[in-house]
Amino acid sequence: MDAITSAVIEGAKSIFKLSLSGIKTLSKYEENICELQEEISYLRNKKILIEEEVSIAIMDGKTPKQQVTEWLRKVSRAEDAVRPLLQMLQMPDQHIDGKSFKMLQQYQQAWRVANKLEHVKELNSTYFETVSPEKSSPIKAMEEMQVSSLVGQQATSDMMKLLEILKSDDNKRIGVWGKGGIGKTTSVKNLINHLCNSSPNFFNIVIWVQVSRDLNLSMIQTQIAKRLHLKVEAGDTTHSLANRILRRLKMRVEATRRKILLVLDDVWEKIDLDGVGIPSRDSCCKILLTTRSFDVCRGMSVDVSFQLNLMSEDDAWNLFVQSVGSVLYLDGIQSPARKIVASCRGLPLAIKTLGKSLRDTPQTAIWRNTYLRWRCSSPLFKNIEKEVFRPLAASYHFLPSKILQQCFLFCSLYPASFSINVVELIQCWVSDGLIHENQTVEEAFNCGVALIERLKDSCLLDQDGGQGTVKMHDVFRDLAILLSQNEELFGFHCQSSLPFNQMPKESSRRVSLIGCKIYRLQEYPVYSNITVLFLQGNPIKIIPDDYFLNLKSLRVLNLSKTEITSLPSSFLCLVELRSLYLRGCFSLTKLPSLEPLCKLLILDLSSTPIRELPEGLGSLCRLRELNLSYTRLLKKIASGSISRLSSLETLDMSFSAYNWNPKMGSCHQNATFDELLSLEHLSVLKIRLDSVEYLASASSWIKKLRKFDIQISPNDSSYDAQSNEKRLVLRGVDLLQEHLQSLLHNTTSLSLLTCEGMAQRHWLSLSSLMSLTISNCSGIRILISQEKSSHAMFPNLQHLVLDHLKNLETIVEGILSRGICLSNLKTIQVLDCPKLKGTVSYAMLRHVKKLEEIKVSGCENMCRVIESGGQKKKNLPVLRVIEVKNMVKLRTICDGMWVCPVLQQIEVSHCFELKKLPISVGDSCSLKEIRGDVKWWNNLIWENHDDKSFFLKHFQAYPREDCLKRQKYK
């Protein structure tokens, strides 16, 4: 009985507890829902953190613990279970209200919430000290690189500019390019080290890849995988490894939200980054590459191409001092040392290599011998050839064709630091067979320019400072000479600008003896293979009669600036000759018959004292270019000889004395202007004519000319030739002549000197004009007037020069209607116009928004340069230069202030009434120089002392001798 009673009591207790638990569960239902929402949110965040740790462990090549993997699976299942439950409970009719559900259903729902809450709490309570069995060594975002420090201000400045470019979000691909040995790798490694020290967390990871000349994607992938601690399996293909690299990089980006930097050093050709596994189009990835070829930058579609330039003289010396050491300060060393440094022309590789080779070498004789041998393009020691020329030679060997290689070696035929004329260089290439001769002059020129640009893009040839010229760096010329010794098939022999002491080899085909101080030519050995012979710049007076007998393969002969008085009889044996240059042979008065030279393409007789053209000229049916410029004694060209030059495309007779317009009653055995009209292929003409009348019937013929430089002057006058496409110079001509209409309409550059009819001249038809010069035309009072103007006047004019116009009162009169009038004007120069009181009027200012330069001088009554028209501020958005000189009444450049955001230079001379400059500190960030007289500067009035102090650092005073010269001239 007691046992039964005890069992009943225990059962009652259990029922009571169960009922109590159910009641408690029901009572906490709303609270449990809120708590479940908080706990599941916390669990999700914890899961994300654990997954990131797992991803990093995997990137480090580690396997996550089994407990961690199992926990992540449980969390995923819990999320899948809780998500629909919470979604259901959020529905408005699913909350327990005592009416919608039976008690059992209410209890079941409450129990499910409580159960899930307990399970989620249990998962949240789990803690992992590590997610993998052992700690992995983390991948450093940046690793400091072994590299020599930068030397010189320019190198440091370049690195900081490159850093700014790299940090810009707009630049995803950056190309650093320049010559071999110029310091591209050194600069970029120093940049990485700078980032490592100053901004170690700027990138997620920096990956450095050394690219070989023979492109190998697998080697690139292996270097990237090693940096990412990604094991490369034996069976990995390029495609499979690319996918693994791509996944690993994306995991790193997702884990840290920072960008990746991939550095590709020494790239020689386009790389398929997607094929490597680089997310190249993704904003998370930046590419920085170094290359010797600008063509690679183009092929890789870089956003910024950053070119490294040669070192300055001071920086080059400092680098040499660092390489040589203290021996440099011994007596007698510095003089040859500075010559050695100068001969390296700012190339760091050559400077460092030569410096190290001479370190701890105190003997002065060795230093002098080193300079001599280096200057003579001779390898100094074996290590010089190995450390300097061998790396540079890679650029040569990587050129895509034998033709380009020969074009590079051809440039070494010219002396060191020589400005190579592009036109002549291309003519030689055509004549020597490097460019097909069966095309027009223009087509051949375009082909040659493409070859030159390719050499420049490969940093094997440089743009010269002069127009239309290129240069070869001295060290690269030495390289070319060294290579030509091993490329006997090409047969280059160069001994330019050195005393002649070495005969060419029998295998020589291209021989250069430019400026070798040769006074007498010996009888030439049997060199039947020679195609190019450069003898220009030698004091040769006589060429032996049989000198050319064995040179029957010769295609290019240059005897320019020699002292020869005649050509030998053997000259007529040169039946393969394509180019003959006799430019500047001041003692050459007569030539033999040219009839045997039936293959001649180019004949240059410029600046020679010849009085008549040689016999047989008309037989040169393949001649394409004839240069007779500066033949100031030329009087006779046989009638019919010009018209028979059926292939002639270019005729240059600028500054020649030959009279194309014989007056009535004179001898008509000479060639006349009508012969030129019969030349169907003529496309370039430079000539002087006495009268406009001879162009009366030539309007359609002139339209066919691609370029012309025609000077019409009653007298034999000279005027500096320019490189404009279609240029016309009129001196003493009445502008109202009908014959001028068509000629003016086709002109792009026009110079009017002492011409009549200026006041009545209508300018509206000159829509093609790009450059206009008006000088000594007293009839002009206004250039553009409101009455005679049009909104379309001078729409393409870029350059305007007004010189010695004694009656010119204004350039633009009145307010012009808005349009394209003067809308492209870039430069304006006004000289000695005494009645002109202002240069840029308010009416003109509204149109010249592209104006870059204003130069005014000698206008004695000018009081201001720019007229404001009542405006407080004048906007000249692209003005870079303003010069004002010799104007005693000039009081201001312009009224008020001007806005010139890119102004770089202001020059003032003998304008002592000019007391104030219209510039402010805030608008002068681009200003580089204020140049002028010290007296004028000291008398300037400033708003405050700070402004004067700011602009003082930009002021450059005229040297004293310049001031004295100007005072004397004045």
Tab-separated table of N, CA and C in Angstrom, residues 374 376-382 384-386 388-390 392-393 396 408-409 412 475-488 492 494 505:
chain	number	residue	atom	x	y	z
A	374	TRP	N	87.033	53.602	-73.812
A	374	TRP	CA	85.564	53.677	-73.744
A	374	TRP	C	85.044	54.606	-74.842
A	376	CYS	N	86.358	55.169	-77.662
A	376	CYS	CA	86.574	54.547	-78.972
A	376	CYS	C	85.681	53.337	-79.201
A	377	SER	N	84.661	53.191	-78.347
A	377	SER	CA	83.703	52.095	-78.507
A	377	SER	C	84.379	50.741	-78.416
A	378	SER	N	85.384	50.659	-77.575
A	378	SER	CA	86.075	49.388	-77.399
A	378	SER	C	85.744	48.840	-76.026
A	379	PRO	N	85.380	47.555	-75.909
A	379	PRO	CA	85.112	46.987	-74.587
A	379	PRO	C	86.335	47.138	-73.702
A	380	LEU	N	86.130	47.756	-72.567
A	380	LEU	CA	87.258	48.075	-71.700
A	380	LEU	C	87.871	46.839	-71.084
A	381	PHE	N	87.090	46.125	-70.327
A	381	PHE	CA	87.513	44.854	-69.756
A	381	PHE	C	86.390	43.865	-70.030
A	382	LYS	N	86.642	42.606	-69.801
A	382	LYS	CA	85.618	41.594	-70.052
A	382	LYS	C	84.377	41.841	-69.218
A	384	ILE	N	83.156	44.663	-68.303
A	384	ILE	CA	82.377	45.765	-68.853
A	384	ILE	C	81.451	45.241	-69.943
A	385	GLU	N	82.017	44.414	-70.834
A	385	GLU	CA	81.197	43.843	-71.893
A	385	GLU	C	80.094	42.974	-71.306
A	386	LYS	N	80.418	42.221	-70.271
A	386	LYS	CA	79.442	41.302	-69.683
A	386	LYS	C	78.357	42.046	-68.911
A	388	VAL	N	77.587	45.454	-68.920
A	388	VAL	CA	76.908	46.584	-69.554
A	388	VAL	C	76.273	46.164	-70.873
A	389	PHE	N	77.080	45.688	-71.802
A	389	PHE	CA	76.577	45.456	-73.153
A	389	PHE	C	75.695	44.218	-73.266
A	390	ARG	N	76.022	43.172	-72.532
A	390	ARG	CA	75.211	41.960	-72.657
A	390	ARG	C	73.765	42.185	-72.223
A	392	LEU	N	72.150	45.034	-72.275
A	392	LEU	CA	71.546	45.952	-73.237
A	392	LEU	C	71.273	45.257	-74.569
A	393	ALA	N	72.099	44.277	-74.904
A	393	ALA	CA	71.941	43.582	-76.183
A	393	ALA	C	70.620	42.840	-76.267
A	396	TYR	N	68.183	44.531	-78.446
A	396	TYR	CA	68.459	44.341	-79.871
A	396	TYR	C	67.958	42.975	-80.341
A	408	PHE	N	68.641	49.500	-86.749
A	408	PHE	CA	69.316	49.934	-85.523
A	408	PHE	C	70.818	50.047	-85.749
A	409	LEU	N	71.426	49.019	-86.348
A	409	LEU	CA	72.863	49.046	-86.598
A	409	LEU	C	73.230	50.155	-87.583
A	412	SER	N	74.233	53.475	-86.159
A	412	SER	CA	75.566	53.596	-85.569
A	412	SER	C	76.595	54.092	-86.578
A	475	VAL	N	76.099	55.058	-75.454
A	475	VAL	CA	76.330	53.684	-74.982
A	475	VAL	C	75.655	52.678	-75.911
A	476	PHE	N	74.456	53.017	-76.410
A	476	PHE	CA	73.771	52.116	-77.326
A	476	PHE	C	74.455	52.119	-78.698
A	477	ARG	N	75.096	53.219	-79.049
A	477	ARG	CA	75.894	53.225	-80.277
A	477	ARG	C	77.097	52.308	-80.114
A	478	ASP	N	77.743	52.364	-78.938
A	478	ASP	CA	78.845	51.432	-78.666
A	478	ASP	C	78.364	49.985	-78.747
A	479	LEU	N	77.159	49.757	-78.226
A	479	LEU	CA	76.567	48.419	-78.305
A	479	LEU	C	76.394	48.004	-79.761
A	480	ALA	N	75.859	48.910	-80.592
A	480	ALA	CA	75.631	48.594	-82.001
A	480	ALA	C	76.941	48.272	-82.714
A	481	ILE	N	77.982	49.038	-82.407
A	481	ILE	CA	79.289	48.783	-83.028
A	481	ILE	C	79.824	47.434	-82.582
A	482	LEU	N	79.659	47.108	-81.302
A	482	LEU	CA	80.099	45.808	-80.793
A	482	LEU	C	79.311	44.676	-81.446
A	483	LEU	N	77.996	44.862	-81.576
A	483	LEU	CA	77.162	43.834	-82.200
A	483	LEU	C	77.518	43.661	-83.673
A	484	SER	N	77.831	44.777	-84.341
A	484	SER	CA	78.127	44.690	-85.777
A	484	SER	C	79.384	43.875	-86.049
A	485	GLN	N	80.272	43.770	-85.058
A	485	GLN	CA	81.458	42.944	-85.222
A	485	GLN	C	81.098	41.460	-85.263
A	486	ASN	N	79.967	41.125	-84.622
A	486	ASN	CA	79.528	39.732	-84.606
A	486	ASN	C	78.479	39.444	-85.673
A	487	GLU	N	77.947	40.495	-86.279
A	487	GLU	CA	76.914	40.340	-87.304
A	487	GLU	C	77.535	40.597	-88.676
A	488	GLU	N	78.513	39.792	-89.050
A	488	GLU	CA	79.238	40.030	-90.286
A	488	GLU	C	78.342	39.923	-91.513
A	492	PHE	N	78.521	45.912	-91.163
A	492	PHE	CA	78.644	47.317	-90.779
A	492	PHE	C	80.067	47.602	-90.302
A	494	CYS	N	82.093	51.039	-88.811
A	494	CYS	CA	81.968	52.447	-88.431
A	494	CYS	C	83.241	52.924	-87.768
A	505	LYS	N	86.843	45.551	-93.236
A	505	LYS	CA	87.043	44.150	-93.598
A	505	LYS	C	86.519	43.916	-95.016
